[in-house]
JSON list of C-alpha atoms in Angstrom, two decimals:
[
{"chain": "A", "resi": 17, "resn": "UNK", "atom": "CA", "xyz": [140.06, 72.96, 194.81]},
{"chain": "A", "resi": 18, "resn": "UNK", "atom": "CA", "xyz": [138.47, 70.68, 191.99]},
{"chain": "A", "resi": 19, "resn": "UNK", "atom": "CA", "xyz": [138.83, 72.31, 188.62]},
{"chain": "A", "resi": 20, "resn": "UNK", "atom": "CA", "xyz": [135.06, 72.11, 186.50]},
{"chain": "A", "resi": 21, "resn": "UNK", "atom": "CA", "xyz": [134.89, 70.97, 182.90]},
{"chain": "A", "resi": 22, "resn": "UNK", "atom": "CA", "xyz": [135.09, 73.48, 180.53]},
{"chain": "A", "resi": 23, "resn": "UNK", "atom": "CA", "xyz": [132.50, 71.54, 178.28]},
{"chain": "A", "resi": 24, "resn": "UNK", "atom": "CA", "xyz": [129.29, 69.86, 178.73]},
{"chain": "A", "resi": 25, "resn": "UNK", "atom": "CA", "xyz": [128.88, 66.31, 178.35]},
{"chain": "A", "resi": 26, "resn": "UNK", "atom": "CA", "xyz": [127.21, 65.90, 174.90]},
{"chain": "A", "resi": 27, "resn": "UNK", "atom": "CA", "xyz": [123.53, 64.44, 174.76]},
{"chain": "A", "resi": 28, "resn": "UNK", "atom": "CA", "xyz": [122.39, 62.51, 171.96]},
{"chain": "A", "resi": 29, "resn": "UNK", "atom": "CA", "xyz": [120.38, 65.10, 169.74]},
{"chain": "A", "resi": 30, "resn": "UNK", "atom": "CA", "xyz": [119.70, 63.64, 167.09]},
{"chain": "A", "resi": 31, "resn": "UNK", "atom": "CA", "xyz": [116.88, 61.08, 168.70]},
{"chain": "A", "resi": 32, "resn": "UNK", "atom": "CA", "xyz": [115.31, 64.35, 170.07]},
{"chain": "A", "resi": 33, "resn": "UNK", "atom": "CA", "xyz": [115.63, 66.17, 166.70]},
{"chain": "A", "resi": 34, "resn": "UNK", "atom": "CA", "xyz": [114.34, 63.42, 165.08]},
{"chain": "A", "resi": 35, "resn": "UNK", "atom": "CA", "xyz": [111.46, 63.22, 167.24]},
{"chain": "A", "resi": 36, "resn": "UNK", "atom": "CA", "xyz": [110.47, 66.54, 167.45]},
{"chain": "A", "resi": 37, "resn": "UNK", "atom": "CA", "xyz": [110.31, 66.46, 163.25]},
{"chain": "A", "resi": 38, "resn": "UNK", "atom": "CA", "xyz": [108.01, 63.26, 163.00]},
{"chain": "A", "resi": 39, "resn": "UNK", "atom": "CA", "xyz": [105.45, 65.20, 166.06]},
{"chain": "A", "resi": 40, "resn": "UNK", "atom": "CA", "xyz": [105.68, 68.12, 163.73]},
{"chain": "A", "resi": 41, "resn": "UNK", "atom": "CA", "xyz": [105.16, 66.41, 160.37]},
{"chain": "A", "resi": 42, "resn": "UNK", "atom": "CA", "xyz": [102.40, 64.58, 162.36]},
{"chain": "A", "resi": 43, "resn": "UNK", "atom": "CA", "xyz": [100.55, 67.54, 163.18]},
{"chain": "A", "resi": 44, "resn": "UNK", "atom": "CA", "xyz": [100.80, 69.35, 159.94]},
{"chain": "A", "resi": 45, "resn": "UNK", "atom": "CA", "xyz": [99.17, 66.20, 157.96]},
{"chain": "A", "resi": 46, "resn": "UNK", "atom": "CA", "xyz": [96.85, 66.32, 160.66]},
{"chain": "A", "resi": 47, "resn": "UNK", "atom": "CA", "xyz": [95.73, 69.97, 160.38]},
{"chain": "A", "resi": 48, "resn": "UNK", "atom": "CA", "xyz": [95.89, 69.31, 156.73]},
{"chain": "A", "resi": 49, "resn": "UNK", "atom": "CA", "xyz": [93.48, 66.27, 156.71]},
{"chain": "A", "resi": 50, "resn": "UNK", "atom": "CA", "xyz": [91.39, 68.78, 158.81]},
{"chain": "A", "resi": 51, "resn": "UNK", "atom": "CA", "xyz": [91.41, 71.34, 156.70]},
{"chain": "A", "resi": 52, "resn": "UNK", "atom": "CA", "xyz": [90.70, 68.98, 153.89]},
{"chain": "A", "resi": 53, "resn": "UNK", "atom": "CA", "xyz": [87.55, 67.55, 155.38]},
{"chain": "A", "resi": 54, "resn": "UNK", "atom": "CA", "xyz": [86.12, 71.01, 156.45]},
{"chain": "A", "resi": 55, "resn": "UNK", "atom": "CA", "xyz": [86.17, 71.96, 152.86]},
{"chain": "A", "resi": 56, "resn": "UNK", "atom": "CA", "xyz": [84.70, 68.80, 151.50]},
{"chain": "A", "resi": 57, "resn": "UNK", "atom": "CA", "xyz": [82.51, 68.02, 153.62]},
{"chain": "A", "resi": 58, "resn": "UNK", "atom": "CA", "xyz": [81.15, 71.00, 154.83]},
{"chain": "A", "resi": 59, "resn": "UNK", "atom": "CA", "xyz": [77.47, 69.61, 153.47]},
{"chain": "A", "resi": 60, "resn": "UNK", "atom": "CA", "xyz": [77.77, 66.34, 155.06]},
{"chain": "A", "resi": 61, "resn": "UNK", "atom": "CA", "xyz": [73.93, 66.50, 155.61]},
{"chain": "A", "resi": 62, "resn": "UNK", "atom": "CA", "xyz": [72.52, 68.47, 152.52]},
{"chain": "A", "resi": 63, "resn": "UNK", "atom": "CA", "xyz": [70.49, 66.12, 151.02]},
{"chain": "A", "resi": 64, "resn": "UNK", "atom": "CA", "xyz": [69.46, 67.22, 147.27]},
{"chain": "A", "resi": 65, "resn": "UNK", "atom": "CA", "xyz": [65.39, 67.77, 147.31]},
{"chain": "A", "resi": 66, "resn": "UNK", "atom": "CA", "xyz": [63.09, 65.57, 144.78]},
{"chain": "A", "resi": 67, "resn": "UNK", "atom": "CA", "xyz": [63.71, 66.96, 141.09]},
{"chain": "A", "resi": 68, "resn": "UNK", "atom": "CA", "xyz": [61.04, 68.05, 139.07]},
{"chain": "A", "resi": 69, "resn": "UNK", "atom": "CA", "xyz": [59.83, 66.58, 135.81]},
{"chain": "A", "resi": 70, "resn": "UNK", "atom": "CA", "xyz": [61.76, 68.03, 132.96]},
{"chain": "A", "resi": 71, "resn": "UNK", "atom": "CA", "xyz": [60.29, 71.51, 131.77]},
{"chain": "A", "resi": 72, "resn": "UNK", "atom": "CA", "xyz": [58.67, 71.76, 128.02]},
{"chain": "A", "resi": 73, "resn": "UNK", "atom": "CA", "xyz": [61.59, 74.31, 126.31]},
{"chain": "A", "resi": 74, "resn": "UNK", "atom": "CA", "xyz": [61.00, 76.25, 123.10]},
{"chain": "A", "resi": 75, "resn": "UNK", "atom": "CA", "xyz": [63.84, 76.63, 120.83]},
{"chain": "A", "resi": 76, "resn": "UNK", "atom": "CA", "xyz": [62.57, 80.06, 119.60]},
{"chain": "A", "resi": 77, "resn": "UNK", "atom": "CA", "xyz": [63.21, 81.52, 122.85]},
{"chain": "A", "resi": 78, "resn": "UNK", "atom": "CA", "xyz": [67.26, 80.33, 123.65]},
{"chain": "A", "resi": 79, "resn": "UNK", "atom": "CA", "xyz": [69.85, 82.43, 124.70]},
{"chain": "A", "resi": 80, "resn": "UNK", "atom": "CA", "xyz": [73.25, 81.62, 123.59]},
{"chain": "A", "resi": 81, "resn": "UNK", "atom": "CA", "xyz": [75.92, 81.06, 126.32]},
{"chain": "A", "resi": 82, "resn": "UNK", "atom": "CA", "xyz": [78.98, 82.39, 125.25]},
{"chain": "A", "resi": 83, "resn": "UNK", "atom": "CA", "xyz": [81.50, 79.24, 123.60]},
{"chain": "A", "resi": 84, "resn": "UNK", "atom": "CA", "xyz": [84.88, 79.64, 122.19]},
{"chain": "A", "resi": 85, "resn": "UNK", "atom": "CA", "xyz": [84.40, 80.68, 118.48]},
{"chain": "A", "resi": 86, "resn": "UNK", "atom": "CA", "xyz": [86.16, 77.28, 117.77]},
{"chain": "A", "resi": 87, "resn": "UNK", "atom": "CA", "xyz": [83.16, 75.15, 118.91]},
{"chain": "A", "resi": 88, "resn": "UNK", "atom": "CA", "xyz": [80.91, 73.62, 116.29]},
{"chain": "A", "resi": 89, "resn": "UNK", "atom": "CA", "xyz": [78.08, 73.42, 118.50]},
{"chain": "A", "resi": 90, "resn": "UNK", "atom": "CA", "xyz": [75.85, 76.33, 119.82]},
{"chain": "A", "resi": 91, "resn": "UNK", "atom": "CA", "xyz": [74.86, 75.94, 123.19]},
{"chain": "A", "resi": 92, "resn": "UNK", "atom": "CA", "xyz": [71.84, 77.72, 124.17]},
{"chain": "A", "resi": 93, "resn": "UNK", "atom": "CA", "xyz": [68.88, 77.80, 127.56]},
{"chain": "A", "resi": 94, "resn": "UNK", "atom": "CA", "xyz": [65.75, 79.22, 127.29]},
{"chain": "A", "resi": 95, "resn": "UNK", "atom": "CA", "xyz": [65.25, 81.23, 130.09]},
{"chain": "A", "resi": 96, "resn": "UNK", "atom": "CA", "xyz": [61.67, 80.12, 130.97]},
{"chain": "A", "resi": 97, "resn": "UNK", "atom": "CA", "xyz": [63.06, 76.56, 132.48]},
{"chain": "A", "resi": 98, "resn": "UNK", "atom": "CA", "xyz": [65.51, 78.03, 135.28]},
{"chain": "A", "resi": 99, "resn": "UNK", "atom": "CA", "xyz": [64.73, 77.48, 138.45]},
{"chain": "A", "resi": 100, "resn": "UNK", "atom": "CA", "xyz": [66.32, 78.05, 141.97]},
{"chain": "A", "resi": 101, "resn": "UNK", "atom": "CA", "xyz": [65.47, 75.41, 144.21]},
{"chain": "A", "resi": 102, "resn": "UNK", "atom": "CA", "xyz": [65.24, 75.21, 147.82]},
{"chain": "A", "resi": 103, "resn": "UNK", "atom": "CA", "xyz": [68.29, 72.82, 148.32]},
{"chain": "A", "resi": 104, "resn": "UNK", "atom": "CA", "xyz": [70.02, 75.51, 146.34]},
{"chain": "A", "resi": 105, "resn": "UNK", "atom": "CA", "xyz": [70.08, 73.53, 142.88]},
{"chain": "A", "resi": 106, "resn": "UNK", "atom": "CA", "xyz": [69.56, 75.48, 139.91]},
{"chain": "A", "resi": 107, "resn": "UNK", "atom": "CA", "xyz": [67.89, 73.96, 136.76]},
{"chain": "A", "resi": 108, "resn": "UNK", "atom": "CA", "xyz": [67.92, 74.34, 133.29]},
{"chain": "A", "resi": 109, "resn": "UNK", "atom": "CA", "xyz": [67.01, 72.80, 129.96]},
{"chain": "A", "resi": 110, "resn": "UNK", "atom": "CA", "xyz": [70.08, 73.25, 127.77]},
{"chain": "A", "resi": 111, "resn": "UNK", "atom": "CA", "xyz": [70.07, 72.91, 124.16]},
{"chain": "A", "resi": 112, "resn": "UNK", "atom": "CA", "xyz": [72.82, 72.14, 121.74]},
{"chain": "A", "resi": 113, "resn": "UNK", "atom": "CA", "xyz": [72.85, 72.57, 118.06]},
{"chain": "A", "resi": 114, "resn": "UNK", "atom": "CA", "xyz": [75.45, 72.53, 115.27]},
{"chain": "A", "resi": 115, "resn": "UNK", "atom": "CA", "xyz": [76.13, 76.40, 113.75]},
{"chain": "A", "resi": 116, "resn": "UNK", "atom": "CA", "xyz": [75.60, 75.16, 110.29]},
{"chain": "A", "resi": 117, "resn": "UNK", "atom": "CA", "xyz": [72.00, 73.84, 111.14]},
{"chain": "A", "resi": 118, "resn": "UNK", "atom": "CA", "xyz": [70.24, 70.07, 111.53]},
{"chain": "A", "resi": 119, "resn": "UNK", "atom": "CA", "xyz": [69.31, 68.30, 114.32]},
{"chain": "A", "resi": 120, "resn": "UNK", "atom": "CA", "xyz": [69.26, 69.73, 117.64]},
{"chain": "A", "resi": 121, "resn": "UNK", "atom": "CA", "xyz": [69.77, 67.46, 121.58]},
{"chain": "A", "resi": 122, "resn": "UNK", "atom": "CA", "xyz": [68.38, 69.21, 124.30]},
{"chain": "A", "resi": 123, "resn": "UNK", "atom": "CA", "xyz": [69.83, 68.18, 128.25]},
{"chain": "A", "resi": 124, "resn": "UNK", "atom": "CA", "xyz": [67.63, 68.27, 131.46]},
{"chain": "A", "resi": 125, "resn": "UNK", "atom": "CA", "xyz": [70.60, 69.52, 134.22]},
{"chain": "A", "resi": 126, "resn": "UNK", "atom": "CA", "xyz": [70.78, 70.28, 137.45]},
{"chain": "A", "resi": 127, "resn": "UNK", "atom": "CA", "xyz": [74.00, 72.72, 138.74]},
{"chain": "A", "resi": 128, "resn": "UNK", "atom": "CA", "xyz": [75.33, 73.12, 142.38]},
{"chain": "A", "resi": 129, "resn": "UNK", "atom": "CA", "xyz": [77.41, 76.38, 142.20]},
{"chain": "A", "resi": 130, "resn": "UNK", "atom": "CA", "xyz": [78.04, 75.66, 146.69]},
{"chain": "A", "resi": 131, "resn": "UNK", "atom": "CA", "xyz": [80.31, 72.31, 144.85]},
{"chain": "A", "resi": 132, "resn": "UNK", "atom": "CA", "xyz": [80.92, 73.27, 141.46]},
{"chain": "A", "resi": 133, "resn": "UNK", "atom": "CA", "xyz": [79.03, 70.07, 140.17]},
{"chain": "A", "resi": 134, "resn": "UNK", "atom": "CA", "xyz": [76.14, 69.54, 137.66]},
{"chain": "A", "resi": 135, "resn": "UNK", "atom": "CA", "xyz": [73.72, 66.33, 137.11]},
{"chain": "A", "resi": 136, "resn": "UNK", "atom": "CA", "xyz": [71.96, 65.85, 134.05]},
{"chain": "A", "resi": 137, "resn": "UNK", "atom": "CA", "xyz": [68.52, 64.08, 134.64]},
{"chain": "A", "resi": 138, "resn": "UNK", "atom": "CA", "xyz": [67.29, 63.70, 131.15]},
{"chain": "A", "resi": 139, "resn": "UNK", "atom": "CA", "xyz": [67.67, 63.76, 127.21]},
{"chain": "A", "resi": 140, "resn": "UNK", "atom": "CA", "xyz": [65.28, 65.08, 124.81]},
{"chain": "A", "resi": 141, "resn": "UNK", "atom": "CA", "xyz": [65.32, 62.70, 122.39]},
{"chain": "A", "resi": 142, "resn": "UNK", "atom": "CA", "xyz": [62.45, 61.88, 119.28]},
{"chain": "A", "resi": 143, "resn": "UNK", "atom": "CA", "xyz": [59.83, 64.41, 120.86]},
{"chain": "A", "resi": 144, "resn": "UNK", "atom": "CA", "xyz": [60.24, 62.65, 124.63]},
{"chain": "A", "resi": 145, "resn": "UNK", "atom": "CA", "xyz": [62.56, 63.30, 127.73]},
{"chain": "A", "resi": 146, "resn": "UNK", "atom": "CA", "xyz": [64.28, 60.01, 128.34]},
{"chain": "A", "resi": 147, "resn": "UNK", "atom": "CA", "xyz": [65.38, 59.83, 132.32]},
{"chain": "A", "resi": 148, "resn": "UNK", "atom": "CA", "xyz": [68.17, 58.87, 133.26]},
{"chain": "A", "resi": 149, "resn": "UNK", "atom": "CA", "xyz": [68.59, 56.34, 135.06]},
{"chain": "A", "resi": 150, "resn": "UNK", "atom": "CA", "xyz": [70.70, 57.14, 138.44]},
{"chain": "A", "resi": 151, "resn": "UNK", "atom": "CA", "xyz": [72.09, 60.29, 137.88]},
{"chain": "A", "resi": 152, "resn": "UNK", "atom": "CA", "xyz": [74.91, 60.99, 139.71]},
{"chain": "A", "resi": 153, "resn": "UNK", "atom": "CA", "xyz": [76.80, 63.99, 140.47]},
{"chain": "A", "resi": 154, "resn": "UNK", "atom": "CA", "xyz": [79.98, 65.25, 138.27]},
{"chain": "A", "resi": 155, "resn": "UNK", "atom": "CA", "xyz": [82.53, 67.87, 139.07]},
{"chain": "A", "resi": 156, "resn": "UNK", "atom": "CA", "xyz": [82.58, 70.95, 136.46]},
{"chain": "A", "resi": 157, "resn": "UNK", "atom": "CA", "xyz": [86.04, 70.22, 135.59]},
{"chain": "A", "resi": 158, "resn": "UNK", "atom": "CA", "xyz": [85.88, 66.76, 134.87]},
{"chain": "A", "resi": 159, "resn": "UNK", "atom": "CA", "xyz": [83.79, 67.34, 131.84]},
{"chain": "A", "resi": 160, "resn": "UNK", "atom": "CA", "xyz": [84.88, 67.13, 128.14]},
{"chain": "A", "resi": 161, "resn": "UNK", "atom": "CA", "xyz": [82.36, 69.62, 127.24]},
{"chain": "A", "resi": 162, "resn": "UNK", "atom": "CA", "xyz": [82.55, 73.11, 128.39]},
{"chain": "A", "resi": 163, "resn": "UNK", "atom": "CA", "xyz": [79.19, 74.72, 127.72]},
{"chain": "A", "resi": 164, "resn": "UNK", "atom": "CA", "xyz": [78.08, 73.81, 131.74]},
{"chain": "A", "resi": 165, "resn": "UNK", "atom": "CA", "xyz": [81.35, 75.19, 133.17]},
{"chain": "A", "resi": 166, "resn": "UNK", "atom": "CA", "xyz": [80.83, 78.16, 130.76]},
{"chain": "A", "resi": 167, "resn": "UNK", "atom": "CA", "xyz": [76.79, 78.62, 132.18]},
{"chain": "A", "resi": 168, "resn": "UNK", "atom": "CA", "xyz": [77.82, 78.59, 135.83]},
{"chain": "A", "resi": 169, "resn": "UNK", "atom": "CA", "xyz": [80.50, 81.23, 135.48]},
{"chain": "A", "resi": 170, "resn": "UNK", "atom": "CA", "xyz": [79.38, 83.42, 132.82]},
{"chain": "A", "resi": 171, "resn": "UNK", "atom": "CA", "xyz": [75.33, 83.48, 134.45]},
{"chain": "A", "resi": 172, "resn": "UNK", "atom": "CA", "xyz": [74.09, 81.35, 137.18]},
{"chain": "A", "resi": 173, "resn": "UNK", "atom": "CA", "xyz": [76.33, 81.34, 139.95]},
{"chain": "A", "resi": 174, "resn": "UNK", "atom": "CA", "xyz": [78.21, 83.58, 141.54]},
{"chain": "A", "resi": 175, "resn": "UNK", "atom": "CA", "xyz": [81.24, 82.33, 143.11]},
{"chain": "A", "resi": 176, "resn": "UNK", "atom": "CA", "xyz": [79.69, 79.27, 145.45]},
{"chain": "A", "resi": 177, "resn": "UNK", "atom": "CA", "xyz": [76.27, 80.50, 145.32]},
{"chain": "A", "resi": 178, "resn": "UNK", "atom": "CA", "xyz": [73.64, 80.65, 142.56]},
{"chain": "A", "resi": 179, "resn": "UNK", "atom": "CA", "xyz": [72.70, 84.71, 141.67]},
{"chain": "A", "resi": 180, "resn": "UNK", "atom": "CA", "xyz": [70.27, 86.61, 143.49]},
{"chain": "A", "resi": 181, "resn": "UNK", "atom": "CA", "xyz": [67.09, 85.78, 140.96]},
{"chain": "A", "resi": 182, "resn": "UNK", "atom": "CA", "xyz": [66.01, 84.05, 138.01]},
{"chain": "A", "resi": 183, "resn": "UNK", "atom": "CA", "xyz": [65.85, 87.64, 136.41]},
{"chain": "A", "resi": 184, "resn": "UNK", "atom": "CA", "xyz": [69.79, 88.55, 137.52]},
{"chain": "A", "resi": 185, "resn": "UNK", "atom": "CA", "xyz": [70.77, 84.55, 135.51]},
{"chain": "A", "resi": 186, "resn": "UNK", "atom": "CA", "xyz": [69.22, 85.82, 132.30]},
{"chain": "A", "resi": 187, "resn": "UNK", "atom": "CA", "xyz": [70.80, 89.69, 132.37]},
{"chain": "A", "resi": 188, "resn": "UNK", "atom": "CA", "xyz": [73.82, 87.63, 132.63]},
{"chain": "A", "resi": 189, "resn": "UNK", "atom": "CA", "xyz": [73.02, 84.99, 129.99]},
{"chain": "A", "resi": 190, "resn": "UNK", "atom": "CA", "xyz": [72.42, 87.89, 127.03]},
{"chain": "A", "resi": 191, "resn": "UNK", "atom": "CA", "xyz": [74.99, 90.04, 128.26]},
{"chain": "A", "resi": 192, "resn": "UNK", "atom": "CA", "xyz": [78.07, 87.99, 130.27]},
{"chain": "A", "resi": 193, "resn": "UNK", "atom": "CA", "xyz": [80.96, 89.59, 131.99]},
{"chain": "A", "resi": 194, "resn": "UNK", "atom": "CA", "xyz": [83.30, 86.97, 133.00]},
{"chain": "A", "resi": 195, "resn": "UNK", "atom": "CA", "xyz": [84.40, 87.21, 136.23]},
{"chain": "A", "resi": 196, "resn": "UNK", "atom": "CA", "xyz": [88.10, 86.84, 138.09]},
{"chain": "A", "resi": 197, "resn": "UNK", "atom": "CA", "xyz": [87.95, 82.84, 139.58]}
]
């Protein structure tokens, strides 16, 4: 009677291990570039809806947003310019003047809390608004100020969405409780 081999004859593994990695590494950057473009371009079609002129403001009326004691600039919005709109922009005149008094620049600015992005559309400047010309959209934390990323956390949105009301932005704006990102 013929004896059997105790072993197996070997098969080359490691062309089938190496395989099976580069399908798996293939499908995770896959579901990651998936993943990636569901979150960025979820809005693929929102189309922003025609902006307004810029507002008249009155400096008597601002409400501070709440800066780093460090900051030599006050930062303040007076609540009669915000506005909702229907593509879900909200707008604002902001207004910026140094704590120790003088001159004061005053921003037209549009904020998407659904993308954490602002566009400013004009500058108050010598008793005009001065448009600007293409305004584009920036990410929050790109900015070297901090007053906008301040606003949209402290009062106007509320995680990717802009609060209820008008009335709900300014309760926030005098009084702000800063939420857990």
């Amino acid at each position: 009677m013929p004896t059997l081999p105790t072993t197996l004859p070997r098969r080359p593994i490691r062309p089938l291990f190496r395989a099976s990695r580069t399908l798996l590494l293939a499908c995770a950057l896959g579901g990651a570039a998936l993943a990636h473009a569901q979150l960025f371009n979820k809005d693929s079609d929102w189309k922003e809806t025609e902006v307004p002129p810029p507002p008249a403001f009155d400096q008597n009326k601002l409400v501070a947003i709440d800066m780093p004691p460090y900051m030599t600039l006050k930062f303040g919005i007076d609540p009669g310019t915000i506005k909702v709109s229907d593509d879900g922009v909200v707008r604002y005149v902001v207004v910026a003047t140094h704590k120790e008094g003088g001159g004061f620049n005053a921003f037209y600015e549009g904020l998407r809390c659904a993308t954490a992005e602002y566009k400013s559309y004009a500058r108050f400047n010598n008793g005009s608004w001065d448009l600007t010309p293409a305004p584009e959209w920036k990410r929050l934390g790109d900015r070297n100020s901090t007053y906008t990323k301040a606003l949209a956390t402290q009062a106007l949105c509320r995680g990717n969405a802009p609060r209820a009301s008008v009335g709900e932005m300014v309760r926030y704006l005098r009084a702000p409780v800063r939420e857990v990102e």
